[in-house]
Amino acid sequence: MADIIQLLPDHVANQIAAGEVVQRPASVVKELLENAIDAKATSITLVIKDAGKTLVQVTDNGIGMSVTDARLSFERHATSKIKSAEDLFNLHTKGFRGEALASIAAIAHVELKTKTENSEIGTHLTIEGSKVISQDPAVVPKGTTISVKNLFYNIPARRNFLKSNPVETRHIIDEFHRVALAHPNVAFQMLHNGSDVFNLPSTNSRQRIVNIFGSKTNEKLVPVHEETEILKIEGFVLKPEFGKKSRGEQFFFVNDRFIKSPYLHHAVSSAFEGLMKNDVHPGYFLFLEVDPHSIDINIHPTKTEIKFDDEHSIYAMLRATVKHSLGQFNIAPVLDFERDKGFDTPYEYSKKSPTAPSIEVDRDFNPFKEKPKQGNINFPFKREQSASWESLYVGLNDENASVSNLDDIEFESEEVTGSLFENTETETGHTTFQLQNKYIVSPLKNGMMVIHQNLAHQRILYEELLKNITVKEAVSQQLLFPLQLHFSKPDLEIIEKIREQLEHTGFIFSEIKEETIEISGIPVMILESHVVNLLSQLVHDIKEEVPDSGFSQNDMLAKSMAASMAIKTGVSLNREEREHLINQLFACKEPSVSPNNKLVFTTMDVSDLDKKFM
């Protein structure tokens, strides 16, 4: 039998490895930013074009590379981070596999410019598909600039699977946030298609969070601090009232490395137990420092998963620390609701030694001294004597007394007219019920119909909003005092893109400036207090997945707004509201399914009920 096993060529092996390391443009951004951090850079600039599909460029002022290192850095398993297997358990750098640059060079056009501090000239290296095109000396500043162009140019199938530009840009911004939050002492700048997205100066952790997520974030943060023998915790959690239904602002960093850990997330969520609703998630920015020998990072090529030696102790410490911070800053309520808050001792006074209270004594007081006798007290008014009980019956035996007409006397009815169940009958004779404040039950000729009130209202609002967006016939209600809403810069860009569609639904924007939106008019279908939640949920849905343009984008907006504005489960409806909801539902084009293709109502025949009792 002939030999069939053979070694793969290097360029084929690099493309296979690239499938794990480089999944999308955001993966390239992550690897290049982490390399810049490992190079001890104090200023990093990220430039992207067309959501990273055309260009991803990272410039840093780090230590740079020599001519030999520049060429060797694109070989597989070539790294300066580790030298032996034991170094895997004592990592102080971001990268250590030596696969990132080799994988990127296998599927893109890469251009490298680098120079060390002591070198007079630098190196200019050009690679296309793992093949070195040129290597020349060049006059460049200290540091490294890597430009990755035409990503996946030789793998068209992978390029076709990339999402739309807004979605890929969101993933890039997420990776940028993770690196920038972990290193507040490094200045970062990000440009997209020539426009400045972020310009973050070197600062502390709290100010870095505020610079990224907006100035209003500062009042939401609750400091967290604890230091033990096995773990040091620093960072912030968001106050419970600022929790979101999405899991956006949740960041764990272990030794300045971003990780994803459902186990530790559960520890933080359990610390908020009783302070938030079940479908609301807390936000946090937590930095954990542990002994590098007690963790294993070499689990996944993306290095976002981690294993702890004693994760149960870390869970308990993290939960107790967050719970202590919430109580320390009077975020968590006390069970004694009738206590006088004036008796509460401020937290900063807990370690102060008590001082003896000052006592004032009246030394002229003599308890045996006779008090002057008080004379009669004259009241300024005359107290009238109340009439006796006999006066109530005066005149009853008087023959001349007028007898009242008994027909004019009203007596309390002894008949109970109420009902144990609130059965309301319509003008047509039909009866509707509300079950568990969730379903509307309406009888039919041969059975009954059960309607999900939330999904039904979603269908009604969806068709109405879609008509307003496309036909442009929405009605607005003017606000007496304009609303001032605060959003981060990336969220403002999303709202600016869909501003026209929102105005068709009834919104009137007076002004949109940096981190602030002023709204002077809202659709008649929503309350003023619901505007913030509606726009926040809308921005989140668009971040998840939104087409570039056309009807699909309008459909996405209508679905998101309908879900936010619909009647929630648990809301009680009276007879008129139930009847109006049913009439509106069956006036829709597709009353049987919700905008997300869920069943809105179901019918039950009498025969189906009979089978239950057989």
PDB file of N, CA and C in Angstrom, residues 113-179:
ATOM      1  N   LYS A 113       6.045  48.329   9.133  1.00  0.00           N
ATOM      2  CA  LYS A 113       7.089  49.335   9.264  1.00  0.00           C
ATOM      3  C   LYS A 113       7.472  49.408  10.736  1.00  0.00           C
ATOM      4  N   THR A 114       8.766  49.222  11.032  1.00  0.00           N
ATOM      5  CA  THR A 114       9.171  49.169  12.431  1.00  0.00           C
ATOM      6  C   THR A 114      10.602  49.671  12.583  1.00  0.00           C
ATOM      7  N   LYS A 115      10.913  50.165  13.780  1.00  0.00           N
ATOM      8  CA  LYS A 115      12.261  50.635  14.100  1.00  0.00           C
ATOM      9  C   LYS A 115      12.435  50.636  15.604  1.00  0.00           C
ATOM     10  N   THR A 116      13.595  50.186  16.059  1.00  0.00           N
ATOM     11  CA  THR A 116      13.929  50.243  17.477  1.00  0.00           C
ATOM     12  C   THR A 116      14.494  51.619  17.809  1.00  0.00           C
ATOM     13  N   GLU A 117      14.619  51.886  19.101  1.00  0.00           N
ATOM     14  CA  GLU A 117      15.061  53.209  19.526  1.00  0.00           C
ATOM     15  C   GLU A 117      16.526  53.467  19.173  1.00  0.00           C
ATOM     16  N   ASN A 118      17.357  52.443  19.226  1.00  0.00           N
ATOM     17  CA  ASN A 118      18.791  52.620  18.995  1.00  0.00           C
ATOM     18  C   ASN A 118      19.182  52.501  17.521  1.00  0.00           C
ATOM     19  N   SER A 119      18.242  52.089  16.669  1.00  0.00           N
ATOM     20  CA  SER A 119      18.552  51.926  15.243  1.00  0.00           C
ATOM     21  C   SER A 119      18.426  53.262  14.522  1.00  0.00           C
ATOM     22  N   GLU A 120      19.286  53.448  13.494  1.00  0.00           N
ATOM     23  CA  GLU A 120      19.213  54.675  12.710  1.00  0.00           C
ATOM     24  C   GLU A 120      18.109  54.610  11.667  1.00  0.00           C
ATOM     25  N   ILE A 121      17.908  53.448  11.060  1.00  0.00           N
ATOM     26  CA  ILE A 121      16.844  53.266  10.081  1.00  0.00           C
ATOM     27  C   ILE A 121      16.015  52.055  10.473  1.00  0.00           C
ATOM     28  N   GLY A 122      14.804  52.007   9.922  1.00  0.00           N
ATOM     29  CA  GLY A 122      13.903  50.917  10.242  1.00  0.00           C
ATOM     30  C   GLY A 122      13.775  49.926   9.100  1.00  0.00           C
ATOM     31  N   THR A 123      12.726  49.115   9.172  1.00  0.00           N
ATOM     32  CA  THR A 123      12.484  48.044   8.206  1.00  0.00           C
ATOM     33  C   THR A 123      11.085  48.195   7.629  1.00  0.00           C
ATOM     34  N   HIS A 124      10.983  48.006   6.307  1.00  0.00           N
ATOM     35  CA  HIS A 124       9.694  48.026   5.604  1.00  0.00           C
ATOM     36  C   HIS A 124       9.510  46.664   4.957  1.00  0.00           C
ATOM     37  N   LEU A 125       8.498  45.918   5.427  1.00  0.00           N
ATOM     38  CA  LEU A 125       8.277  44.536   4.992  1.00  0.00           C
ATOM     39  C   LEU A 125       6.891  44.411   4.379  1.00  0.00           C
ATOM     40  N   THR A 126       6.792  43.739   3.227  1.00  0.00           N
ATOM     41  CA  THR A 126       5.513  43.527   2.541  1.00  0.00           C
ATOM     42  C   THR A 126       5.309  42.039   2.329  1.00  0.00           C
ATOM     43  N   ILE A 127       4.145  41.523   2.767  1.00  0.00           N
ATOM     44  CA  ILE A 127       3.820  40.090   2.664  1.00  0.00           C
ATOM     45  C   ILE A 127       2.421  39.949   2.091  1.00  0.00           C
ATOM     46  N   GLU A 128       2.247  39.014   1.164  1.00  0.00           N
ATOM     47  CA  GLU A 128       0.938  38.715   0.577  1.00  0.00           C
ATOM     48  C   GLU A 128       0.742  37.205   0.593  1.00  0.00           C
ATOM     49  N   GLY A 129      -0.238  36.750   1.357  1.00  0.00           N
ATOM     50  CA  GLY A 129      -0.537  35.319   1.406  1.00  0.00           C
ATOM     51  C   GLY A 129       0.640  34.487   1.871  1.00  0.00           C
ATOM     52  N   SER A 130       1.316  34.889   2.935  1.00  0.00           N
ATOM     53  CA  SER A 130       2.477  34.214   3.534  1.00  0.00           C
ATOM     54  C   SER A 130       3.739  34.317   2.681  1.00  0.00           C
ATOM     55  N   LYS A 131       3.667  35.021   1.570  1.00  0.00           N
ATOM     56  CA  LYS A 131       4.827  35.150   0.691  1.00  0.00           C
ATOM     57  C   LYS A 131       5.419  36.545   0.843  1.00  0.00           C
ATOM     58  N   VAL A 132       6.705  36.608   1.152  1.00  0.00           N
ATOM     59  CA  VAL A 132       7.383  37.891   1.325  1.00  0.00           C
ATOM     60  C   VAL A 132       7.606  38.515  -0.050  1.00  0.00           C
ATOM     61  N   ILE A 133       7.033  39.682  -0.275  1.00  0.00           N
ATOM     62  CA  ILE A 133       7.167  40.385  -1.547  1.00  0.00           C
ATOM     63  C   ILE A 133       8.397  41.267  -1.550  1.00  0.00           C
ATOM     64  N   SER A 134       8.629  41.995  -0.439  1.00  0.00           N
ATOM     65  CA  SER A 134       9.787  42.890  -0.389  1.00  0.00           C
ATOM     66  C   SER A 134      10.187  43.115   1.062  1.00  0.00           C
ATOM     67  N   GLN A 135      11.447  43.417   1.257  1.00  0.00           N
ATOM     68  CA  GLN A 135      11.983  43.770   2.564  1.00  0.00           C
ATOM     69  C   GLN A 135      13.084  44.803   2.338  1.00  0.00           C
ATOM     70  N   ASP A 136      12.813  46.049   2.724  1.00  0.00           N
ATOM     71  CA  ASP A 136      13.711  47.158   2.431  1.00  0.00           C
ATOM     72  C   ASP A 136      13.915  47.996   3.680  1.00  0.00           C
ATOM     73  N   PRO A 137      15.075  48.649   3.778  1.00  0.00           N
ATOM     74  CA  PRO A 137      15.255  49.633   4.862  1.00  0.00           C
ATOM     75  C   PRO A 137      14.405  50.864   4.599  1.00  0.00           C
ATOM     76  N   ALA A 138      13.954  51.520   5.667  1.00  0.00           N
ATOM     77  CA  ALA A 138      13.078  52.682   5.525  1.00  0.00           C
ATOM     78  C   ALA A 138      13.303  53.618   6.697  1.00  0.00           C
ATOM     79  N   VAL A 139      12.998  54.894   6.432  1.00  0.00           N
ATOM     80  CA  VAL A 139      13.081  55.914   7.474  1.00  0.00           C
ATOM     81  C   VAL A 139      11.700  56.024   8.133  1.00  0.00           C
ATOM     82  N   VAL A 140      11.576  55.502   9.320  1.00  0.00           N
ATOM     83  CA  VAL A 140      10.296  55.490  10.038  1.00  0.00           C
ATOM     84  C   VAL A 140      10.557  55.880  11.485  1.00  0.00           C
ATOM     85  N   PRO A 141       9.549  56.383  12.194  1.00  0.00           N
ATOM     86  CA  PRO A 141       9.739  56.727  13.609  1.00  0.00           C
ATOM     87  C   PRO A 141       9.833  55.476  14.475  1.00  0.00           C
ATOM     88  N   LYS A 142      10.238  55.674  15.719  1.00  0.00           N
ATOM     89  CA  LYS A 142      10.352  54.569  16.662  1.00  0.00           C
ATOM     90  C   LYS A 142       8.979  53.932  16.876  1.00  0.00           C
ATOM     91  N   GLY A 143       8.951  52.625  16.916  1.00  0.00           N
ATOM     92  CA  GLY A 143       7.696  51.905  17.114  1.00  0.00           C
ATOM     93  C   GLY A 143       7.391  51.025  15.926  1.00  0.00           C
ATOM     94  N   THR A 144       6.114  50.616  15.825  1.00  0.00           N
ATOM     95  CA  THR A 144       5.689  49.673  14.783  1.00  0.00           C
ATOM     96  C   THR A 144       4.364  50.114  14.199  1.00  0.00           C
ATOM     97  N   THR A 145       4.239  49.983  12.887  1.00  0.00           N
ATOM     98  CA  THR A 145       2.975  50.209  12.186  1.00  0.00           C
ATOM     99  C   THR A 145       2.700  48.985  11.323  1.00  0.00           C
ATOM    100  N   ILE A 146       1.577  48.328  11.572  1.00  0.00           N
ATOM    101  CA  ILE A 146       1.163  47.157  10.791  1.00  0.00           C
ATOM    102  C   ILE A 146      -0.144  47.500  10.081  1.00  0.00           C
ATOM    103  N   SER A 147      -0.158  47.331   8.755  1.00  0.00           N
ATOM    104  CA  SER A 147      -1.351  47.585   7.943  1.00  0.00           C
ATOM    105  C   SER A 147      -1.806  46.268   7.340  1.00  0.00           C
ATOM    106  N   VAL A 148      -3.042  45.876   7.634  1.00  0.00           N
ATOM    107  CA  VAL A 148      -3.627  44.642   7.100  1.00  0.00           C
ATOM    108  C   VAL A 148      -4.695  45.053   6.090  1.00  0.00           C
ATOM    109  N   LYS A 149      -4.449  44.732   4.808  1.00  0.00           N
ATOM    110  CA  LYS A 149      -5.342  45.154   3.729  1.00  0.00           C
ATOM    111  C   LYS A 149      -5.987  43.946   3.076  1.00  0.00           C
ATOM    112  N   ASN A 150      -7.204  44.171   2.565  1.00  0.00           N
ATOM    113  CA  ASN A 150      -7.917  43.145   1.769  1.00  0.00           C
ATOM    114  C   ASN A 150      -7.995  41.816   2.521  1.00  0.00           C
ATOM    115  N   LEU A 151      -8.591  41.843   3.698  1.00  0.00           N
ATOM    116  CA  LEU A 151      -8.710  40.633   4.516  1.00  0.00           C
ATOM    117  C   LEU A 151      -9.514  39.567   3.788  1.00  0.00           C
ATOM    118  N   PHE A 152      -9.060  38.319   3.874  1.00  0.00           N
ATOM    119  CA  PHE A 152      -9.699  37.157   3.232  1.00  0.00           C
ATOM    120  C   PHE A 152      -9.729  37.293   1.706  1.00  0.00           C
ATOM    121  N   TYR A 153      -8.719  37.951   1.139  1.00  0.00           N
ATOM    122  CA  TYR A 153      -8.728  38.126  -0.316  1.00  0.00           C
ATOM    123  C   TYR A 153      -8.578  36.795  -1.049  1.00  0.00           C
ATOM    124  N   ASN A 154      -7.888  35.835  -0.438  1.00  0.00           N
ATOM    125  CA  ASN A 154      -7.685  34.524  -1.068  1.00  0.00           C
ATOM    126  C   ASN A 154      -8.621  33.458  -0.521  1.00  0.00           C
ATOM    127  N   ILE A 155      -9.574  33.871   0.321  1.00  0.00           N
ATOM    128  CA  ILE A 155     -10.617  32.938   0.811  1.00  0.00           C
ATOM    129  C   ILE A 155     -11.968  33.634   0.596  1.00  0.00           C
ATOM    130  N   PRO A 156     -12.459  33.655  -0.627  1.00  0.00           N
ATOM    131  CA  PRO A 156     -13.704  34.403  -0.904  1.00  0.00           C
ATOM    132  C   PRO A 156     -14.909  33.875  -0.143  1.00  0.00           C
ATOM    133  N   ALA A 157     -14.925  32.576   0.158  1.00  0.00           N
ATOM    134  CA  ALA A 157     -16.068  32.030   0.899  1.00  0.00           C
ATOM    135  C   ALA A 157     -16.144  32.647   2.295  1.00  0.00           C
ATOM    136  N   ARG A 158     -14.979  32.770   2.964  1.00  0.00           N
ATOM    137  CA  ARG A 158     -14.968  33.376   4.299  1.00  0.00           C
ATOM    138  C   ARG A 158     -15.350  34.861   4.215  1.00  0.00           C
ATOM    139  N   ARG A 159     -14.907  35.546   3.187  1.00  0.00           N
ATOM    140  CA  ARG A 159     -15.237  36.964   3.034  1.00  0.00           C
ATOM    141  C   ARG A 159     -16.734  37.160   2.811  1.00  0.00           C
ATOM    142  N   ASN A 160     -17.365  36.241   2.091  1.00  0.00           N
ATOM    143  CA  ASN A 160     -18.808  36.365   1.849  1.00  0.00           C
ATOM    144  C   ASN A 160     -19.625  36.121   3.099  1.00  0.00           C
ATOM    145  N   PHE A 161     -19.047  35.411   4.067  1.00  0.00           N
ATOM    146  CA  PHE A 161     -19.782  35.123   5.295  1.00  0.00           C
ATOM    147  C   PHE A 161     -19.706  36.263   6.307  1.00  0.00           C
ATOM    148  N   LEU A 162     -18.922  37.290   6.017  1.00  0.00           N
ATOM    149  CA  LEU A 162     -18.868  38.434   6.922  1.00  0.00           C
ATOM    150  C   LEU A 162     -20.202  39.159   6.946  1.00  0.00           C
ATOM    151  N   LYS A 163     -20.513  39.758   8.094  1.00  0.00           N
ATOM    152  CA  LYS A 163     -21.776  40.479   8.250  1.00  0.00           C
ATOM    153  C   LYS A 163     -21.676  41.859   7.614  1.00  0.00           C
ATOM    154  N   SER A 164     -22.738  42.636   7.773  1.00  0.00           N
ATOM    155  CA  SER A 164     -22.773  43.984   7.219  1.00  0.00           C
ATOM    156  C   SER A 164     -21.758  44.869   7.937  1.00  0.00           C
ATOM    157  N   ASN A 165     -21.439  46.003   7.328  1.00  0.00           N
ATOM    158  CA  ASN A 165     -20.443  46.912   7.899  1.00  0.00           C
ATOM    159  C   ASN A 165     -20.803  47.388   9.308  1.00  0.00           C
ATOM    160  N   PRO A 166     -22.070  47.773   9.594  1.00  0.00           N
ATOM    161  CA  PRO A 166     -22.377  48.185  10.974  1.00  0.00           C
ATOM    162  C   PRO A 166     -22.131  47.088  11.999  1.00  0.00           C
ATOM    163  N   VAL A 167     -22.427  45.839  11.646  1.00  0.00           N
ATOM    164  CA  VAL A 167     -22.233  44.738  12.593  1.00  0.00           C
ATOM    165  C   VAL A 167     -20.745  44.482  12.814  1.00  0.00           C
ATOM    166  N   GLU A 168     -19.967  44.442  11.734  1.00  0.00           N
ATOM    167  CA  GLU A 168     -18.525  44.226  11.882  1.00  0.00           C
ATOM    168  C   GLU A 168     -17.870  45.387  12.629  1.00  0.00           C
ATOM    169  N   THR A 169     -18.342  46.605  12.399  1.00  0.00           N
ATOM    170  CA  THR A 169     -17.802  47.755  13.130  1.00  0.00           C
ATOM    171  C   THR A 169     -18.095  47.639  14.618  1.00  0.00           C
ATOM    172  N   ARG A 170     -19.284  47.149  14.951  1.00  0.00           N
ATOM    173  CA  ARG A 170     -19.623  46.968  16.373  1.00  0.00           C
ATOM    174  C   ARG A 170     -18.685  45.972  17.038  1.00  0.00           C
ATOM    175  N   HIS A 171     -18.343  44.882  16.346  1.00  0.00           N
ATOM    176  CA  HIS A 171     -17.410  43.903  16.918  1.00  0.00           C
ATOM    177  C   HIS A 171     -16.021  44.508  17.097  1.00  0.00           C
ATOM    178  N   ILE A 172     -15.600  45.351  16.155  1.00  0.00           N
ATOM    179  CA  ILE A 172     -14.296  46.009  16.288  1.00  0.00           C
ATOM    180  C   ILE A 172     -14.295  46.943  17.493  1.00  0.00           C
ATOM    181  N   ILE A 173     -15.378  47.714  17.654  1.00  0.00           N
ATOM    182  CA  ILE A 173     -15.469  48.630  18.792  1.00  0.00           C
ATOM    183  C   ILE A 173     -15.474  47.858  20.105  1.00  0.00           C
ATOM    184  N   ASP A 174     -16.128  46.696  20.133  1.00  0.00           N
ATOM    185  CA  ASP A 174     -16.122  45.867  21.347  1.00  0.00           C
ATOM    186  C   ASP A 174     -14.706  45.445  21.718  1.00  0.00           C
ATOM    187  N   GLU A 175     -13.931  44.998  20.734  1.00  0.00           N
ATOM    188  CA  GLU A 175     -12.545  44.606  21.016  1.00  0.00           C
ATOM    189  C   GLU A 175     -11.712  45.813  21.435  1.00  0.00           C
ATOM    190  N   PHE A 176     -11.960  46.958  20.821  1.00  0.00           N
ATOM    191  CA  PHE A 176     -11.246  48.178  21.198  1.00  0.00           C
ATOM    192  C   PHE A 176     -11.564  48.551  22.645  1.00  0.00           C
ATOM    193  N   HIS A 177     -12.831  48.438  23.038  1.00  0.00           N
ATOM    194  CA  HIS A 177     -13.225  48.730  24.420  1.00  0.00           C
ATOM    195  C   HIS A 177     -12.481  47.828  25.402  1.00  0.00           C
ATOM    196  N   ARG A 178     -12.383  46.553  25.089  1.00  0.00           N
ATOM    197  CA  ARG A 178     -11.791  45.597  26.020  1.00  0.00           C
ATOM    198  C   ARG A 178     -10.314  45.896  26.267  1.00  0.00           C
ATOM    199  N   VAL A 179      -9.586  46.242  25.207  1.00  0.00           N
ATOM    200  CA  VAL A 179      -8.169  46.555  25.382  1.00  0.00           C
ATOM    201  C   VAL A 179      -7.996  47.908  26.056  1.00  0.00           C
TER     202      VAL A 179
END
